[in-house]
mmCIF file of C-alpha atoms in Angstrom:
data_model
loop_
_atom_site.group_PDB
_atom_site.id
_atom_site.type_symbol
_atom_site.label_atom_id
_atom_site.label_comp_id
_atom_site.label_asym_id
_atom_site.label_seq_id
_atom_site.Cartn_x
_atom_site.Cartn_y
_atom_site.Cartn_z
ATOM 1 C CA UNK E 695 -18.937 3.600 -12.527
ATOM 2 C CA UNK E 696 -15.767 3.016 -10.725
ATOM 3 C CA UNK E 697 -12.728 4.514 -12.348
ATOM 4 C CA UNK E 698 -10.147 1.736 -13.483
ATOM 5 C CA UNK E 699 -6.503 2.554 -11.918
ATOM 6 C CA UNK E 700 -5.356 3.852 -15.485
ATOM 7 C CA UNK E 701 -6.950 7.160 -14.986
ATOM 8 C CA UNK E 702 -4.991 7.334 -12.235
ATOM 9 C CA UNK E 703 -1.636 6.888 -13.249
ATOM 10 C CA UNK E 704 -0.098 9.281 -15.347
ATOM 11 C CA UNK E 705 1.649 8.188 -18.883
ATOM 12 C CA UNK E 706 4.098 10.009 -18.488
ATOM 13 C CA UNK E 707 4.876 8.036 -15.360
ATOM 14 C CA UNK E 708 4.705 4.779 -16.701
ATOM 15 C CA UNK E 709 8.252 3.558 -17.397
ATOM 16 C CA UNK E 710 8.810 -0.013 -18.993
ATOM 17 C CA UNK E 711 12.010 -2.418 -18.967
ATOM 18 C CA UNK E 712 14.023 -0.111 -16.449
ATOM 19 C CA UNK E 713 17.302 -1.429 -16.336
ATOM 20 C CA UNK E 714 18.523 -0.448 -12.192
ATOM 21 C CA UNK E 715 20.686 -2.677 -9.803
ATOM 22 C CA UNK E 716 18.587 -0.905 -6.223
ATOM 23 C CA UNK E 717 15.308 -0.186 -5.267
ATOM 24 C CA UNK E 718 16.675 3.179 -4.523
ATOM 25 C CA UNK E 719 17.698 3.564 -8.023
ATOM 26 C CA UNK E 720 14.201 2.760 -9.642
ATOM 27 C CA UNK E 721 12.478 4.891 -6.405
ATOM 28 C CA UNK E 722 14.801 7.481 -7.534
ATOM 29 C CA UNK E 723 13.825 7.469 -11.624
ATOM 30 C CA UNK E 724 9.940 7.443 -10.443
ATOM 31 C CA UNK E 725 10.086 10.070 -8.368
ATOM 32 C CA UNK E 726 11.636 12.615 -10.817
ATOM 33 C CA UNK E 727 9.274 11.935 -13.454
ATOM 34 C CA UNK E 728 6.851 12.397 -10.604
ATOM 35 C CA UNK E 729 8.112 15.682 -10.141
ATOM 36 C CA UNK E 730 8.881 16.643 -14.027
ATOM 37 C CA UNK E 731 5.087 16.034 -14.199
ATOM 38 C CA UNK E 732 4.069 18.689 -10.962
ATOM 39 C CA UNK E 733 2.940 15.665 -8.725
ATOM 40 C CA UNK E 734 5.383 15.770 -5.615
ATOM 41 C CA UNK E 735 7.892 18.063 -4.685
ATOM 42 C CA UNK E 736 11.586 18.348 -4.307
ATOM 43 C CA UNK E 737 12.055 17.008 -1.039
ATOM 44 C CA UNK E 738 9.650 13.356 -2.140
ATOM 45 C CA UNK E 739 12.741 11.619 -3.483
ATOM 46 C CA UNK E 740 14.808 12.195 -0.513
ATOM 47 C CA UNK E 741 11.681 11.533 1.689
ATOM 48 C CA UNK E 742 10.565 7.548 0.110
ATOM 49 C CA UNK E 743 14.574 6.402 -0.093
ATOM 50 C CA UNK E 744 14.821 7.268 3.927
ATOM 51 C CA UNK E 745 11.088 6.130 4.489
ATOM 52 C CA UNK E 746 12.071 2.801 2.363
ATOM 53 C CA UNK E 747 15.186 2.165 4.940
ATOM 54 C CA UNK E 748 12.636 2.403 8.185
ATOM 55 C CA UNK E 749 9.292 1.352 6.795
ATOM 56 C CA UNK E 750 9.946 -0.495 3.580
ATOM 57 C CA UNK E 751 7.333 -1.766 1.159
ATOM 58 C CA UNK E 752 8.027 -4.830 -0.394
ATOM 59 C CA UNK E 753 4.891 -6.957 -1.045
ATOM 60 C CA UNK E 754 5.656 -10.621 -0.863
ATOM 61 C CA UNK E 755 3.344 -12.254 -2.988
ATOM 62 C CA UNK E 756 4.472 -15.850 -3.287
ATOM 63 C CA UNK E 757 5.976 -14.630 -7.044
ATOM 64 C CA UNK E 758 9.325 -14.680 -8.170
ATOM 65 C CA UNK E 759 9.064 -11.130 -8.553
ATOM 66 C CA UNK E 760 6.797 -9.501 -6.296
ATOM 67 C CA UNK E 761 6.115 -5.686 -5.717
ATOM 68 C CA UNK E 762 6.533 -2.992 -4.468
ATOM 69 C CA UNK E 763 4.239 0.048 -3.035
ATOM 70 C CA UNK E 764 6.601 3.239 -1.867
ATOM 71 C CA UNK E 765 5.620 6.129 -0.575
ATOM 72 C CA UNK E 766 6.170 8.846 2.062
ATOM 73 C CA UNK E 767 4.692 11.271 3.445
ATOM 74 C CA UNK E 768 1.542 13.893 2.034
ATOM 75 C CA UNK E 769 3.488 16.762 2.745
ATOM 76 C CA UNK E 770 5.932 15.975 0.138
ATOM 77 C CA UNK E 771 2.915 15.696 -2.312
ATOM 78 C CA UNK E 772 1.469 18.109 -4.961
ATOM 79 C CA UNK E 773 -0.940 16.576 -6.888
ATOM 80 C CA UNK E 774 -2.255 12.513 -5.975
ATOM 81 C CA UNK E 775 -0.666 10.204 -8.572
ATOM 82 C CA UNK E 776 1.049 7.215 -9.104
ATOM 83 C CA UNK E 777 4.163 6.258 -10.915
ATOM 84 C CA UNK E 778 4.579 2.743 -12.463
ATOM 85 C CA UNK E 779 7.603 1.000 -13.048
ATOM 86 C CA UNK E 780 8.619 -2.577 -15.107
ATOM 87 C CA UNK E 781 11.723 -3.321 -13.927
ATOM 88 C CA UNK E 782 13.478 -5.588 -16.569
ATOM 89 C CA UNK E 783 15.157 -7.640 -14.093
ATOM 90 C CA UNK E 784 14.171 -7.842 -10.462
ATOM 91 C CA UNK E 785 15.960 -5.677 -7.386
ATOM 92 C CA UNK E 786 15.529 -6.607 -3.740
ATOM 93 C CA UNK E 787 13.272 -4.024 -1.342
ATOM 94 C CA UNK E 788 12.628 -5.053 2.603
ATOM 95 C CA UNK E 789 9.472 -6.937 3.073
ATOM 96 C CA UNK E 790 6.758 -4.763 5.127
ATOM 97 C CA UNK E 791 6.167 -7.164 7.752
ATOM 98 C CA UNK E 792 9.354 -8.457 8.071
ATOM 99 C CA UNK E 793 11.785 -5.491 7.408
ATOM 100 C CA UNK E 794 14.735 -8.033 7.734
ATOM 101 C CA UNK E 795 13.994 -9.830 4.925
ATOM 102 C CA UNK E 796 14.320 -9.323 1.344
ATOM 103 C CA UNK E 797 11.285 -8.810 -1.289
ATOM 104 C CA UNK E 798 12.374 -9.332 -5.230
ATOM 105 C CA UNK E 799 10.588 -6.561 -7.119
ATOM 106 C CA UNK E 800 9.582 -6.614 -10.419
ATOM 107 C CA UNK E 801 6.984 -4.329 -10.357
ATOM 108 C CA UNK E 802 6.972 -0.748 -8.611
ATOM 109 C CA UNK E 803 3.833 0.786 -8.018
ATOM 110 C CA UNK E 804 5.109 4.820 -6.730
ATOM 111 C CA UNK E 805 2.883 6.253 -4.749
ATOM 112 C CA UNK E 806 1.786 10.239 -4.193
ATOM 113 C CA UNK E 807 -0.912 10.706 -1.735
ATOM 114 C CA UNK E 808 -2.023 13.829 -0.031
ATOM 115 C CA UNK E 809 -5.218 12.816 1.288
ATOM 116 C CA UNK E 810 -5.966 9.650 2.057
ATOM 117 C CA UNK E 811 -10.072 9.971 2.197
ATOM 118 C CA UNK E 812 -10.158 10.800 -1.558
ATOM 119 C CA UNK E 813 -7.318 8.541 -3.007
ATOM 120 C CA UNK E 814 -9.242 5.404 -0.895
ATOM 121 C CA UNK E 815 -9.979 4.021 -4.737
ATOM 122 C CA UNK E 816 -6.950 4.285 -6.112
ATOM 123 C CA UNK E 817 -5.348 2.689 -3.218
ATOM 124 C CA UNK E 818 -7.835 0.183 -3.665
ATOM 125 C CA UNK E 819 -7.494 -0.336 -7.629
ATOM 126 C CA UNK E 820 -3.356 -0.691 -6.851
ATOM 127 C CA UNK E 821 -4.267 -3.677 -4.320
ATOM 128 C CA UNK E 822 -6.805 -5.554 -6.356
ATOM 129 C CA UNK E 823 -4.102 -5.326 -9.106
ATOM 130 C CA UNK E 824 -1.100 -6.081 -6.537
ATOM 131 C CA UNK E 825 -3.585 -9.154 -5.810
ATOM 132 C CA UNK E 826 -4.169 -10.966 -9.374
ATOM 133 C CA UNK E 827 -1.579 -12.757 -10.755
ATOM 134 C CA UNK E 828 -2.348 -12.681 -14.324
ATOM 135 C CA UNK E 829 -2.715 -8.651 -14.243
ATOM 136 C CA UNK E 830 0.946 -8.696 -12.673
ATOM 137 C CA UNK E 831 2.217 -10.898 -15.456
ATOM 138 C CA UNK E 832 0.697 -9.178 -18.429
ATOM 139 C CA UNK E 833 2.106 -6.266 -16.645
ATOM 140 C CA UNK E 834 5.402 -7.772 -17.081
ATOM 141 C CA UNK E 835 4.894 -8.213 -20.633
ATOM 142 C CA UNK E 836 3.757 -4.668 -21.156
ATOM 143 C CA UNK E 837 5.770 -3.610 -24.484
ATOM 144 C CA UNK E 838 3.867 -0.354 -24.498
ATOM 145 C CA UNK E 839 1.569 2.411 -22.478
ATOM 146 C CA UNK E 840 -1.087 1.002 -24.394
ATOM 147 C CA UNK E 841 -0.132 -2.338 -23.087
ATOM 148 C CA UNK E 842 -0.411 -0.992 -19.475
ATOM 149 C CA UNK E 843 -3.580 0.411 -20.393
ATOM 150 C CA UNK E 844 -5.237 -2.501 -21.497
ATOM 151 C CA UNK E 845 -4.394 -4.270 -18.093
ATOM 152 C CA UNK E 846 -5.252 -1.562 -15.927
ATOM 153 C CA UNK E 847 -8.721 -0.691 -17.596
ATOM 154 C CA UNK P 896 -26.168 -5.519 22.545
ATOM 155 C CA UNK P 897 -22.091 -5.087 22.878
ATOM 156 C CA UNK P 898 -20.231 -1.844 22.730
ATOM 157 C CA UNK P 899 -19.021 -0.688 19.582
ATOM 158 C CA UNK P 900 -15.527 -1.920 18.758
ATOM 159 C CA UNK P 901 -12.962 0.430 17.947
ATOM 160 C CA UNK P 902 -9.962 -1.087 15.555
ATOM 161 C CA UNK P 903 -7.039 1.269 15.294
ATOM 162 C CA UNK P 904 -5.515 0.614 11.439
ATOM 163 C CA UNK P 905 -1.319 1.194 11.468
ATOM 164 C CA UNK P 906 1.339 1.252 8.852
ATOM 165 C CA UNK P 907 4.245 3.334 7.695
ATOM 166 C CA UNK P 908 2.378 6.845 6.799
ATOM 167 C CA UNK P 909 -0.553 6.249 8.384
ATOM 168 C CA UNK P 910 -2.365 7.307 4.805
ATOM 169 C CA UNK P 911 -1.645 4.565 2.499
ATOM 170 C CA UNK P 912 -1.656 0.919 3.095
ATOM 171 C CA UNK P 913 -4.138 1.408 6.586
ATOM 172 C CA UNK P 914 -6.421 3.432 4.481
ATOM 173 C CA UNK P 915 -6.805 0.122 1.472
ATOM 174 C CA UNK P 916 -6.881 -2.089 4.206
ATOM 175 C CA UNK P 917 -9.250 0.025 6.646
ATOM 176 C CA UNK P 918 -11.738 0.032 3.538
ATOM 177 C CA UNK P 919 -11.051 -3.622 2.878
ATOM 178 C CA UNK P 920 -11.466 -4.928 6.181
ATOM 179 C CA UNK P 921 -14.451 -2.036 6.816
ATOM 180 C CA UNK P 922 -16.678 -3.862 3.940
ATOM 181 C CA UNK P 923 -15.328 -7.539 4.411
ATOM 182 C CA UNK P 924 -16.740 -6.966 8.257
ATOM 183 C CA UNK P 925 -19.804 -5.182 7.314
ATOM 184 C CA UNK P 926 -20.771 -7.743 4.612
ATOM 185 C CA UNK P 927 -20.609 -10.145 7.971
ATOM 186 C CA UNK P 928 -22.941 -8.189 10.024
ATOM 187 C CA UNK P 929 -19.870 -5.913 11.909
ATOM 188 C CA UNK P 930 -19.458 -2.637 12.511
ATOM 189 C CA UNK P 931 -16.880 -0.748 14.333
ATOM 190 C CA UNK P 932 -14.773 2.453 15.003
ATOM 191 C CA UNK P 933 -11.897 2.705 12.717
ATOM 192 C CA UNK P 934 -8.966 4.911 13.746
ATOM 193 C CA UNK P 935 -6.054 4.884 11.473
ATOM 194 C CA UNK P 936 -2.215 6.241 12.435
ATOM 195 C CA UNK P 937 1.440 6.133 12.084
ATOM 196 C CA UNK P 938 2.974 2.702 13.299
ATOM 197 C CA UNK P 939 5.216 5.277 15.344
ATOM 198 C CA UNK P 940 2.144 6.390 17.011
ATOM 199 C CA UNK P 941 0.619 3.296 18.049
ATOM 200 C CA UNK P 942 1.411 3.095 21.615
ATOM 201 C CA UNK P 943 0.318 6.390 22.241
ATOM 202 C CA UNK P 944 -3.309 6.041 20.272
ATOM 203 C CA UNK P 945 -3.847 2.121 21.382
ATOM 204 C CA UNK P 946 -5.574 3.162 25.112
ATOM 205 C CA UNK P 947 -9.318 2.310 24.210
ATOM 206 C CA UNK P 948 -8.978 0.491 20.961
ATOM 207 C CA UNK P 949 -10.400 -3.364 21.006
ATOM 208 C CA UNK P 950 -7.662 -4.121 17.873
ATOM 209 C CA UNK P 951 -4.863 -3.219 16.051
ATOM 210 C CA UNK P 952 -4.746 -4.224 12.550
ATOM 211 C CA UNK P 953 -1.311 -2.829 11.137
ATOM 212 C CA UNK P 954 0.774 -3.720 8.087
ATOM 213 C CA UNK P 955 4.022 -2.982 9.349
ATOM 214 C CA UNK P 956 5.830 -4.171 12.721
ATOM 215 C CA UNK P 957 4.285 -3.105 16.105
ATOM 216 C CA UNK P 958 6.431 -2.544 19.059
ATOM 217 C CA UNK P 959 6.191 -5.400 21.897
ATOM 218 C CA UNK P 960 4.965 -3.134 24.642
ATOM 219 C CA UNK P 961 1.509 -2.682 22.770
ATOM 220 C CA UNK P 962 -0.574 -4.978 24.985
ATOM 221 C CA UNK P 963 -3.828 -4.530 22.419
ATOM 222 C CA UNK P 964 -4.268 -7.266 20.113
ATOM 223 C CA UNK P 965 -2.564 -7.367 16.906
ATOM 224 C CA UNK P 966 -3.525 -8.782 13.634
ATOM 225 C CA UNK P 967 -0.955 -8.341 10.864
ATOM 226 C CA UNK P 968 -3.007 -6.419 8.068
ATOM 227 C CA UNK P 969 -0.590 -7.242 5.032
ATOM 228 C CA UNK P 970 -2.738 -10.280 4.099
ATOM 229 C CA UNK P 971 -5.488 -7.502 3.082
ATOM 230 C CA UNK P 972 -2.239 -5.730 0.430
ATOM 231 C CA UNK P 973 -0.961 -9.467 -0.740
ATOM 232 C CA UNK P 974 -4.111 -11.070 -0.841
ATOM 233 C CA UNK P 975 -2.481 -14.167 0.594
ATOM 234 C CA UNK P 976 -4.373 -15.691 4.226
ATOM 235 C CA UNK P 977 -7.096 -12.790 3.814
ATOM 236 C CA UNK P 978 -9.739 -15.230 4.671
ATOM 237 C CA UNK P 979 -8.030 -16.172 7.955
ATOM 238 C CA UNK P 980 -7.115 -12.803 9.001
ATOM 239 C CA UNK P 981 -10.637 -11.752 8.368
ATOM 240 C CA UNK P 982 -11.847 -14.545 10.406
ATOM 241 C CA UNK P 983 -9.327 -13.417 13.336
ATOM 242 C CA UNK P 984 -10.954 -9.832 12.829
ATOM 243 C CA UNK P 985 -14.516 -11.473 13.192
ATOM 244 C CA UNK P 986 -13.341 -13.026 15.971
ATOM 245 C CA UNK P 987 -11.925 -10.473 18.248
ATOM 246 C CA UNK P 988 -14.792 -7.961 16.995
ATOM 247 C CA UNK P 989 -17.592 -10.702 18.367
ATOM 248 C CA UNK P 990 -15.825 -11.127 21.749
#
């Protein structure tokens, strides 16, 4: 039985209506409770915000708030995890493909991976969630952990 | 019966996005009959690992002087034109 991406993200790292005018801001919140929790280390913060400004990770999706996948490096990693974040109105990251242009974010999926051949599942909950609307929208909605929950099960 | 293909899988790390896509594209392609050799690195290591691949599949910009092919692998994290970029992938893997 596959696991569902919920057992893979932390409570504690699930933050709802976040209230931050940058993607640097919201990268920034995520990655402390990241560390608070023992997942990633000092330097990860530091590490996605410069990462973001070279490689960014803006998803565009065709929504009017789309998502957004950070991460850096494994040797800035602990413990594999994931942060989530609801952003309660939308900040622009780069768009992957097309660093030049802007992505609107609603949605930040944090990522902390240290090795890549046992977090393949995870990685491929995230995308099959990144890739249904109506998981993304009830994700909006999410009042609650529990409401998280009972999208991501 | 051809060589074995090998695809080299690229993005920022090198352990996130190329790894979901690697596994996406790795099943989609197997579920068509396909198998290949999948290498997966850093988009700043590209040029020096793309000598012997068939295909690059990466998610994030690839410098001009690659002269592999290129098929841009963020279809396989948005969902959106999977279908055709898997067909590309078939394509170049049955030449």
């Amino acid at each position: 039985m596959a696991q569902a991406l919920i057992d893979h993200i932390d409570p504690e790292a699930i933050l709802l209506g976040v209230n931050v005018d940058s993607s640097e801001a919201v990268i920034r919140q995520l990655a402390a409770r990241l560390e608070a929790l023992g997942y990633v280390k000092p330097s990860y913060a530091d590490a996605v915000v410069n990462r973001e400004q070279t490689m960014p990770t803006g998803l565009p999706l065709g929504l009017a708030e789309n998502v957004a996948v950070p991460h850096t490096d494994p040797i800035h990693v602990k413990k594999a995890g994931v942060g989530l974040a609801v952003l309660s109105k939308p900040v622009d990251f780069a768009n992957m493909e097309e660093p030049d242009e802007a992505v609107s974010v609603g949605i930040v999926f944090l990522l902390a991976i240290n090795d890549k051949d046992k977090q393949i599942e995870m990685l491929q909950e995230i995308m099959s969630t990144i890739q249904s609307p109506e998981a993304l929208a009830s994700l909006k909605k999410a009042a609650s952990v529990e409401d998280v929950r009972a999208v991501l099960s | 019966m051809a060589k074995q293909k090998t695809v080299l899988f690229a993005c920022g790390t090198g352990v996130a996005t190329s790894t979901a896509v690697n596994a996406t594209v790795t099943e989609a392609m197997k579920a068509r009959g396909l198998i290949f050799n999948a290498l997966q690195c850093k988009a700043t290591e590209v040029a020096s690992m793309a000598d012997g691949v068939d295909l690059i599949v990466s998610t994030t910009p690839i410098s001009a002087s690659v002269t592999v092919p290129v098929i841009k692998g963020l279809a396989f994290l948005t969902g959106i034109g999977k279908d055709k970029a898997l067909d590309d992938i078939e394509a170049e893997l049955r030449k």
